[in-house]
Every structure is written in structure tokens, then in C-alpha cells.
Coordinates of C-alpha atoms in Angstrom, one line a residue:
S1 CA -36.0 -66.6 -20.4
F2 CA -33.4 -68.9 -21.9
G3 CA -34.4 -71.9 -20.0
F4 CA -31.7 -72.1 -17.4
S5 CA -31.7 -70.7 -13.9
S6 CA -29.3 -67.9 -12.9
D7 CA -27.7 -69.9 -10.1
V8 CA -26.6 -72.6 -12.4
F9 CA -25.3 -70.2 -14.9
I10 CA -22.3 -68.2 -13.6
M11 CA -21.1 -65.2 -15.5
D12 CA -18.1 -64.0 -13.7
T13 CA -14.8 -62.6 -14.7
I14 CA -11.9 -65.1 -14.2
G15 CA -9.5 -63.3 -11.9
G16 CA -11.9 -60.5 -11.2
G17 CA -11.3 -56.9 -12.2
E18 CA -13.0 -54.5 -14.4
V19 CA -13.5 -55.6 -18.0
S20 CA -13.3 -53.0 -20.7
L21 CA -14.8 -53.8 -24.1
G22 CA -12.3 -51.5 -25.9
D23 CA -12.6 -51.9 -29.7
L24 CA -15.5 -54.4 -29.3
A25 CA -17.8 -51.6 -28.2
D26 CA -17.6 -49.9 -31.6
L27 CA -18.2 -53.1 -33.5
T28 CA -20.1 -52.3 -36.7
V29 CA -21.6 -55.1 -38.8
T30 CA -22.7 -55.3 -42.3
N31 CA -25.3 -58.0 -42.4
D32 CA -26.5 -59.0 -45.9
N33 CA -27.6 -62.5 -45.4
D34 CA -30.9 -63.9 -44.3
L35 CA -30.4 -64.2 -40.6
S36 CA -33.8 -62.4 -40.2
C37 CA -32.6 -60.1 -37.5
D38 CA -32.1 -56.4 -37.3
L39 CA -28.6 -55.7 -36.1
S40 CA -29.1 -51.9 -35.7
D41 CA -30.2 -52.1 -32.1
S42 CA -27.4 -53.7 -30.0
K43 CA -29.9 -54.8 -27.3
D44 CA -31.6 -57.1 -29.8
A45 CA -28.3 -58.0 -31.5
F46 CA -29.3 -61.6 -32.1
K47 CA -32.9 -62.5 -32.2
K48 CA -32.6 -65.6 -34.3
T49 CA -33.3 -68.9 -32.5
W50 CA -31.5 -71.9 -33.9
N51 CA -33.4 -75.2 -34.3
P52 CA -32.1 -78.7 -35.1
K53 CA -32.7 -79.6 -38.7
F54 CA -30.5 -82.6 -39.6
T55 CA -28.9 -85.4 -37.6
L56 CA -26.0 -86.9 -39.6
R57 CA -25.6 -90.6 -38.7
S58 CA -23.1 -92.5 -40.6
H59 CA -19.9 -92.5 -38.7
Y60 CA -18.9 -95.4 -36.4
D61 CA -17.0 -93.3 -33.9
G62 CA -16.7 -89.8 -32.5
V63 CA -16.8 -86.9 -35.0
R64 CA -13.7 -84.7 -34.3
S65 CA -14.0 -81.9 -36.8
L66 CA -16.4 -80.2 -39.2
A67 CA -16.2 -77.7 -42.1
F68 CA -18.8 -76.2 -44.3
H69 CA -18.6 -75.7 -48.1
H70 CA -18.0 -72.0 -48.8
S71 CA -21.2 -71.4 -50.9
Q72 CA -23.3 -74.6 -50.9
S73 CA -25.3 -76.3 -48.2
A74 CA -22.7 -79.0 -47.8
L75 CA -20.7 -80.2 -44.8
L76 CA -17.5 -82.2 -44.3
T77 CA -17.1 -84.4 -41.1
A78 CA -13.9 -86.0 -39.9
S79 CA -14.2 -88.9 -37.5
E80 CA -12.2 -91.2 -35.3
D81 CA -13.5 -94.1 -37.5
G82 CA -10.7 -93.1 -40.0
T83 CA -12.9 -91.5 -42.6
L84 CA -14.1 -88.1 -43.7
K85 CA -17.6 -87.8 -45.1
L86 CA -19.2 -85.2 -47.4
W87 CA -22.9 -84.4 -46.9
N88 CA -25.1 -82.5 -49.3
L89 CA -27.8 -81.0 -47.1
Q90 CA -29.9 -80.2 -50.2
K91 CA -30.3 -83.9 -50.9
A92 CA -32.5 -84.6 -47.9
V93 CA -34.5 -87.8 -48.2
T94 CA -38.1 -86.8 -47.4
A95 CA -39.7 -90.2 -48.0
K96 CA -38.3 -91.9 -44.9
K97 CA -40.5 -92.3 -41.9
N98 CA -37.7 -91.7 -39.4
A99 CA -36.9 -88.0 -39.7
A100 CA -33.6 -88.5 -38.1
L101 CA -32.2 -90.4 -41.1
D102 CA -32.9 -87.7 -43.6
V103 CA -29.4 -87.1 -45.1
E104 CA -26.9 -89.7 -46.3
P105 CA -23.2 -88.9 -47.0
I106 CA -22.5 -88.6 -50.7
H107 CA -18.9 -89.5 -50.4
A108 CA -16.5 -91.1 -47.9
F109 CA -12.8 -90.2 -48.0
R110 CA -10.6 -93.1 -47.0
A111 CA -6.8 -93.0 -46.7
H112 CA -6.0 -92.2 -43.1
R113 CA -4.6 -95.0 -40.9
G114 CA -6.4 -94.1 -37.7
P115 CA -8.6 -91.4 -36.4
V116 CA -9.1 -88.2 -38.5
L117 CA -8.8 -85.2 -36.1
A118 CA -9.0 -82.1 -38.3
V119 CA -10.5 -80.9 -41.5
A120 CA -10.2 -77.6 -43.4
V121 CA -11.7 -76.4 -46.7
G122 CA -9.6 -74.8 -49.3
S123 CA -10.4 -71.8 -51.5
N124 CA -13.7 -72.0 -53.4
S125 CA -14.2 -75.4 -51.8
E126 CA -12.4 -77.2 -54.6
Y127 CA -10.1 -79.0 -52.2
C128 CA -10.2 -80.0 -48.6
Y129 CA -7.5 -81.0 -46.2
S130 CA -7.5 -83.5 -43.4
G131 CA -5.1 -84.2 -40.5
G132 CA -5.0 -87.5 -38.6
A133 CA -3.5 -89.4 -35.7
D134 CA -1.3 -91.1 -38.4
A135 CA 0.7 -87.7 -38.6
R136 CA -0.4 -87.2 -42.2
I137 CA -2.2 -84.4 -43.9
H138 CA -4.2 -85.5 -47.0
S139 CA -5.3 -83.1 -49.7
W140 CA -8.6 -84.1 -51.4
K141 CA -10.4 -82.9 -54.4
I142 CA -14.0 -82.3 -53.3
P143 CA -16.3 -84.3 -55.7
D144 CA -19.3 -82.9 -57.4
L145 CA -22.1 -82.4 -54.8
N146 CA -24.6 -84.2 -57.0
V147 CA -22.4 -87.3 -57.2
D148 CA -24.3 -90.6 -56.8
P149 CA -23.2 -92.1 -53.5
Y150 CA -23.5 -95.6 -55.0
D151 CA -21.1 -94.8 -57.9
G152 CA -17.8 -96.6 -58.2
Y153 CA -14.9 -95.2 -56.1
D154 CA -13.0 -92.4 -57.8
P155 CA -9.3 -92.6 -56.9
S156 CA -8.5 -89.2 -58.3
V157 CA -10.3 -87.6 -55.2
L158 CA -7.1 -88.1 -53.1
S159 CA -4.7 -85.6 -54.7
H160 CA -1.7 -85.2 -52.3
V161 CA -0.2 -86.3 -49.1
L162 CA 1.6 -83.6 -47.1
E163 CA 4.3 -85.4 -45.0
G164 CA 6.5 -83.9 -42.4
H165 CA 4.8 -84.2 -39.1
A166 CA 6.0 -87.0 -36.8
D167 CA 2.9 -87.3 -34.6
A168 CA -0.9 -86.7 -34.6
V169 CA -2.1 -83.6 -36.5
W170 CA -4.6 -81.9 -34.1
G171 CA -5.4 -78.7 -36.0
L172 CA -5.6 -77.3 -39.5
A173 CA -6.5 -73.9 -40.8
F174 CA -6.7 -72.6 -44.4
S175 CA -6.3 -68.9 -45.4
P176 CA -8.0 -68.0 -48.7
A177 CA -6.1 -64.6 -48.6
S178 CA -2.7 -66.2 -48.7
Q179 CA -3.6 -69.6 -50.1
R180 CA -1.7 -71.2 -47.2
L181 CA -2.5 -74.2 -44.9
A182 CA -1.4 -74.2 -41.3
S183 CA -1.1 -77.4 -39.3
C184 CA -0.3 -78.1 -35.6
S185 CA 0.8 -81.4 -34.3
A186 CA 1.6 -83.4 -31.2
D187 CA 5.2 -83.5 -32.4
G188 CA 5.5 -79.9 -31.0
T189 CA 5.6 -78.1 -34.3
I190 CA 3.4 -75.8 -36.4
R191 CA 3.9 -76.0 -40.1
I192 CA 2.9 -73.8 -43.0
W193 CA 2.2 -75.4 -46.4
D194 CA 1.5 -74.2 -49.9
P195 CA -1.1 -76.9 -50.7
S196 CA -1.8 -75.6 -54.3
S197 CA 1.6 -76.5 -55.7
S198 CA 1.9 -79.7 -57.7
S199 CA 4.2 -81.2 -55.0
P200 CA 3.0 -79.5 -51.8
T201 CA 6.0 -78.5 -49.7
C202 CA 6.3 -77.2 -46.1
L203 CA 7.2 -73.5 -46.3
C204 CA 8.2 -73.0 -42.7
T205 CA 8.2 -74.8 -39.4
F206 CA 7.8 -73.3 -35.9
L207 CA 9.3 -75.5 -33.2
T208 CA 7.1 -74.8 -30.2
A209 CA 7.8 -77.7 -27.9
S210 CA 10.7 -76.1 -25.9
D211 CA 9.0 -72.7 -25.4
H212 CA 5.3 -73.4 -25.2
G213 CA 4.7 -77.2 -25.4
I214 CA 2.3 -79.1 -27.6
P215 CA 0.0 -76.9 -29.9
T216 CA -3.7 -77.8 -29.8
S217 CA -5.2 -75.4 -32.4
V218 CA -4.1 -72.9 -35.0
A219 CA -5.9 -70.1 -36.9
F220 CA -5.1 -67.4 -39.4
T221 CA -5.8 -63.9 -38.1
S222 CA -8.4 -62.1 -40.2
T223 CA -6.9 -58.6 -39.9
E224 CA -3.3 -59.6 -40.8
P225 CA -3.2 -62.4 -43.4
A226 CA 0.5 -63.0 -42.7
H227 CA -0.1 -63.8 -39.0
I228 CA -1.3 -67.0 -37.4
V229 CA -2.3 -67.5 -33.8
A230 CA -1.7 -70.9 -32.0
S231 CA -2.9 -72.2 -28.7
F232 CA -1.2 -74.7 -26.5
R233 CA -1.8 -77.4 -23.9
S234 CA 0.3 -75.2 -21.5
G235 CA -2.4 -72.5 -21.7
D236 CA -0.2 -70.2 -23.9
T237 CA -1.5 -68.4 -27.0
V238 CA 1.2 -67.1 -29.4
L239 CA 1.0 -64.9 -32.5
Y240 CA 3.4 -65.9 -35.3
D241 CA 4.6 -63.8 -38.3
L242 CA 4.8 -66.1 -41.4
E243 CA 7.0 -63.6 -43.3
A244 CA 9.5 -63.3 -40.6
G245 CA 9.2 -66.9 -39.6
S246 CA 9.2 -66.1 -35.9
A247 CA 6.9 -65.6 -32.9
L248 CA 5.6 -62.0 -32.6
L249 CA 3.7 -61.9 -29.3
S250 CA 2.5 -64.0 -26.4
L251 CA -1.1 -63.2 -25.6
E252 CA -2.3 -63.1 -22.0
S253 CA -4.4 -66.3 -22.1
R254 CA -3.2 -67.9 -18.9
G255 CA -5.2 -65.7 -16.5
S256 CA -4.6 -65.3 -12.8
S257 CA -6.0 -68.7 -11.9
G258 CA -3.0 -70.5 -13.5
P259 CA -2.5 -72.2 -16.8
T260 CA -5.1 -74.5 -18.2
Q261 CA -5.1 -76.3 -21.6
I262 CA -6.6 -74.4 -24.5
N263 CA -8.7 -76.6 -26.8
Q264 CA -9.3 -74.1 -29.6
V265 CA -8.3 -70.7 -30.8
V266 CA -10.4 -68.6 -33.3
S267 CA -9.9 -65.2 -34.8
H268 CA -12.7 -62.6 -35.1
P269 CA -13.6 -62.0 -38.8
H270 CA -13.0 -58.2 -38.8
Q271 CA -11.5 -57.2 -35.5
P272 CA -8.0 -57.8 -34.1
L273 CA -9.5 -60.1 -31.5
T274 CA -8.5 -63.7 -30.6
I275 CA -10.8 -65.9 -28.6
T276 CA -9.7 -69.0 -26.7
A277 CA -11.6 -72.0 -25.3
H278 CA -10.2 -73.5 -22.0
D279 CA -10.4 -76.7 -20.0
D280 CA -11.2 -74.7 -16.9
R281 CA -14.7 -73.9 -18.4
G282 CA -13.6 -70.5 -19.5
I283 CA -13.6 -68.4 -22.7
R284 CA -11.1 -65.6 -23.0
F285 CA -11.1 -62.6 -25.4
L286 CA -7.6 -61.3 -26.2
D287 CA -6.5 -58.2 -28.2
S288 CA -4.3 -59.5 -31.0
R289 CA -2.3 -56.2 -31.2
T290 CA -1.4 -55.7 -27.6
G291 CA -1.8 -59.3 -26.3
K292 CA -3.9 -58.0 -23.4
S293 CA -6.9 -59.8 -22.1
V294 CA -10.1 -57.9 -23.0
H295 CA -12.6 -60.1 -21.2
S296 CA -12.8 -63.6 -19.7
M297 CA -15.8 -65.5 -18.4
V298 CA -16.9 -68.9 -17.1
A299 CA -18.9 -70.1 -20.0
H300 CA -19.9 -73.8 -19.4
L301 CA -20.2 -76.4 -16.7
D302 CA -17.3 -78.5 -18.1
A303 CA -14.3 -78.0 -20.4
V304 CA -15.0 -75.7 -23.4
T305 CA -13.8 -77.7 -26.3
C306 CA -14.6 -75.7 -29.4
L307 CA -15.5 -72.2 -30.8
A308 CA -16.8 -70.7 -34.0
V309 CA -17.6 -67.0 -34.8
D310 CA -20.3 -66.3 -37.3
P311 CA -19.0 -64.6 -40.5
N312 CA -20.6 -61.3 -39.6
G313 CA -18.8 -61.2 -36.2
V314 CA -22.1 -60.9 -34.3
F315 CA -22.1 -64.0 -32.2
L316 CA -19.8 -66.7 -30.9
M317 CA -20.7 -70.3 -30.7
S318 CA -19.1 -72.6 -28.0
G319 CA -19.3 -76.3 -27.4
S320 CA -18.4 -78.2 -24.3
H321 CA -18.2 -81.6 -22.7
D322 CA -21.3 -80.5 -20.7
C323 CA -23.2 -81.5 -23.8
S324 CA -24.4 -78.0 -24.6
L325 CA -23.8 -75.5 -27.4
R326 CA -24.1 -71.9 -26.3
L327 CA -24.5 -68.8 -28.5
W328 CA -23.0 -65.6 -27.2
S329 CA -23.6 -62.1 -28.3
L330 CA -20.1 -60.7 -29.0
D331 CA -21.5 -57.2 -28.2
N332 CA -22.2 -57.7 -24.5
K333 CA -20.8 -61.3 -23.9
T334 CA -24.1 -62.7 -22.8
C335 CA -25.6 -66.1 -23.6
V336 CA -28.5 -65.7 -26.0
Q337 CA -29.3 -69.4 -26.6
E338 CA -28.3 -72.8 -25.1
I339 CA -28.9 -76.0 -27.0
T340 CA -28.4 -79.5 -25.6
A341 CA -26.9 -81.3 -28.7
H342 CA -24.9 -84.5 -28.0
R343 CA -24.7 -87.3 -25.5
K344 CA -21.6 -88.1 -23.5
K345 CA -19.3 -90.9 -24.3
H346 CA -16.2 -91.6 -22.1
E347 CA -16.7 -88.2 -20.4
E348 CA -16.5 -86.4 -23.8
A349 CA -19.4 -84.7 -25.6
I350 CA -19.0 -82.0 -28.2
H351 CA -15.7 -81.9 -30.2
A352 CA -16.4 -79.2 -32.8
V353 CA -18.7 -76.4 -34.0
A354 CA -18.9 -74.5 -37.3
C355 CA -20.8 -71.6 -38.8
H356 CA -21.5 -71.6 -42.6
P357 CA -19.5 -68.8 -44.3
S358 CA -22.5 -67.6 -46.4
K359 CA -25.7 -69.3 -45.2
A360 CA -27.7 -69.3 -42.0
L361 CA -26.5 -72.8 -40.9
I362 CA -24.5 -73.9 -37.9
A363 CA -23.3 -77.4 -37.0
S364 CA -21.8 -79.4 -34.2
A365 CA -19.9 -82.7 -33.9
G366 CA -19.8 -85.1 -31.0
A367 CA -18.2 -88.0 -29.3
D368 CA -21.6 -89.8 -29.9
A369 CA -20.6 -90.3 -33.6
L370 CA -23.2 -87.7 -34.7
A371 CA -23.0 -84.4 -36.4
K372 CA -26.0 -82.0 -36.1
V373 CA -27.0 -79.1 -38.3
F374 CA -29.2 -76.2 -37.1
V375 CA -31.1 -73.6 -39.0

């Protein structure tokens, strides 16, 4: 019924064995936004079908990362063309004949020397942070969403440069609870910053290269604001305690089939659950308290590159180099929708996915230099 045949779509447990849902089975959700679905019956947990609404065409090279504004219909995109762009999705141009060119960026952020690889939005969306191949993290003041894109350039938008990394910054995460920014870099370190201070300083550095290798992604855990979880090219996933400044727990993300690179790690919004996206086409669900694997599955036909959990914790979105976005019910780990979203370029397709924190919007970013928004 979802448009793909069962023989193409393999749902099996990596490494076999019985899978117990544990805490996930008693997931209760308070759903107060307009997702137009009744979440009381777990069988129909997610009835909404997402449809493409906007194609954002302005970047000249692959779009590596995306982040939504916390309350407005606005999106930030980070690209290998060296820029970040801010899009106000409310300012759609309806007069154009070509429906694909319906939104223009309202601001381009230029300071990185080289590809921009990661973007994170700060508290209340007043600031955003970008990490690049130039080893720098830039802090930006987000301009007014009604700014005229043809106004003169405002230099005050770039507020700070956070220096310390010695190689490309692959991942950023911001915690509104602790007002901290976490970054992970190809230099084999994870750094924690206080970006709100007048001269942002690095509060602590985790040297990961010798134990786990190069970190690929970092996320704050929702249930414990003082904990972060990081994933690695080696296939490791490690929980760190920011107050103690040390590693707490290694999670069982390697599986029995051997280690494969993890491309992204995300944390469930209300459960002690960590989810990892792997190069071996798999997604793994890990208990953040015990480190044990709760469930693992082959999820795509190519490497799983990115993940996002909706703010209510009802569904998981995954993107892959097989050009598809897939939406999974977290309740029973089944695929409820598949969307072909981007075209391949140099064997790469989808780099990032995002869910809006407060509106029924999702987005994807691709190697084809496009970002797409779905409603």
C-alpha cells in the first residue's frame, strides 16, 4: 500500500534475535499541534501523508545541513558552496509561472572559506551556528525574517568566530536547556562551547581519536541535559557527561555484523533512546541508560545518511544515498511513507533531514544542491 513491493523492502533484524521494545512500548504522546492525526490508536499512529511544497534552489553545490526556526516557517541551509542561506517560507512568490521557483533566500551568510558542513539554531532562534571544512564555527545573528533580500549587506550579522578545532567541523548541536553548543570535528575532538558569552570560549574538549576515532555526529540527550551522545566513523556510539568531563558509556551500536561508519546520531525527545544511522543501510535503536541495543533494522537500499525525530516522538525520518526519505512509526518500527526526494550526484543523494520543532513541516537537503520542504 505504500508503493514498494515487499521483496525490495527488507525489514530484518541485523544480527537476528528477538527484539524487545522495552520502554518504547509504553510511549505516550501529547500531541497538540495540527498534524491532523489521532494518536490514541497505535495502529493508526501516523496517518498524515507528507507532500512536497517548496523546492529551494539557490545553492551552487550540495546542501549538507538544515535547521528550522523554532517558531516561524523559516529554514536555514548550509552548503558546500561556502554559504548558509535563510529562507522565509511565508514569503512564497505566487506570481511566477514556474512553481518550483517559489521561494527565494532572504539572506546569505558568507564567511566560511570552503564548504559549510553543519548548522544549528540557538535558543529562540536569535542566533545560529555553522561549522565548516575550514575548521571554524561561526556564530550569526539571525536577521529579521521580513528583511528585504536586496538590501545592503549588514556586517553585524556575523557575531563571533569560535576557534579551536584543527580540521573540518562535521557536526553541531545546541541545547536550549543548558545553552551549550557541541561540535565534533575531523581533528578527533568533541568540544563544548558557551556561545552566549561575549567572547565564546571552549568549556571542555573530549579527545576521542585514540579511543574511538573520528566523530561524525553529536547530539544532546533530551532526558539528561548534561549528557551528549556522539557517533564515530569506527561505528562506536559514546555517551559523555559534560559535568564530569568524561565518557560515561559506550552504546552497543556496532552490531554483530561488524563495525560500520555511523553518519548521524539523534536522541528521542522524551525517552532515553539514542538512534543511529549507518553506512551498512541500517538504523539502530539504543537504550541510553544501559547502552543495550533495543532494535536494529535494514532501513534503506544504500547508506543511511541522516535522521530526524519529530518533536512529539511519534515518527522517525531517515534519508539515504538511495535518494529516498522514509518515515517510520517509532511505535512499531514500520515504514509508513517513502518519498523520492533528490537526485544522485557523485554517488551521494540526501545529506540531511529536519523536522520543524512546532509546525507540521519537514525538510531534506541533497547533493543535487536543492533543499525540499514537505507539508
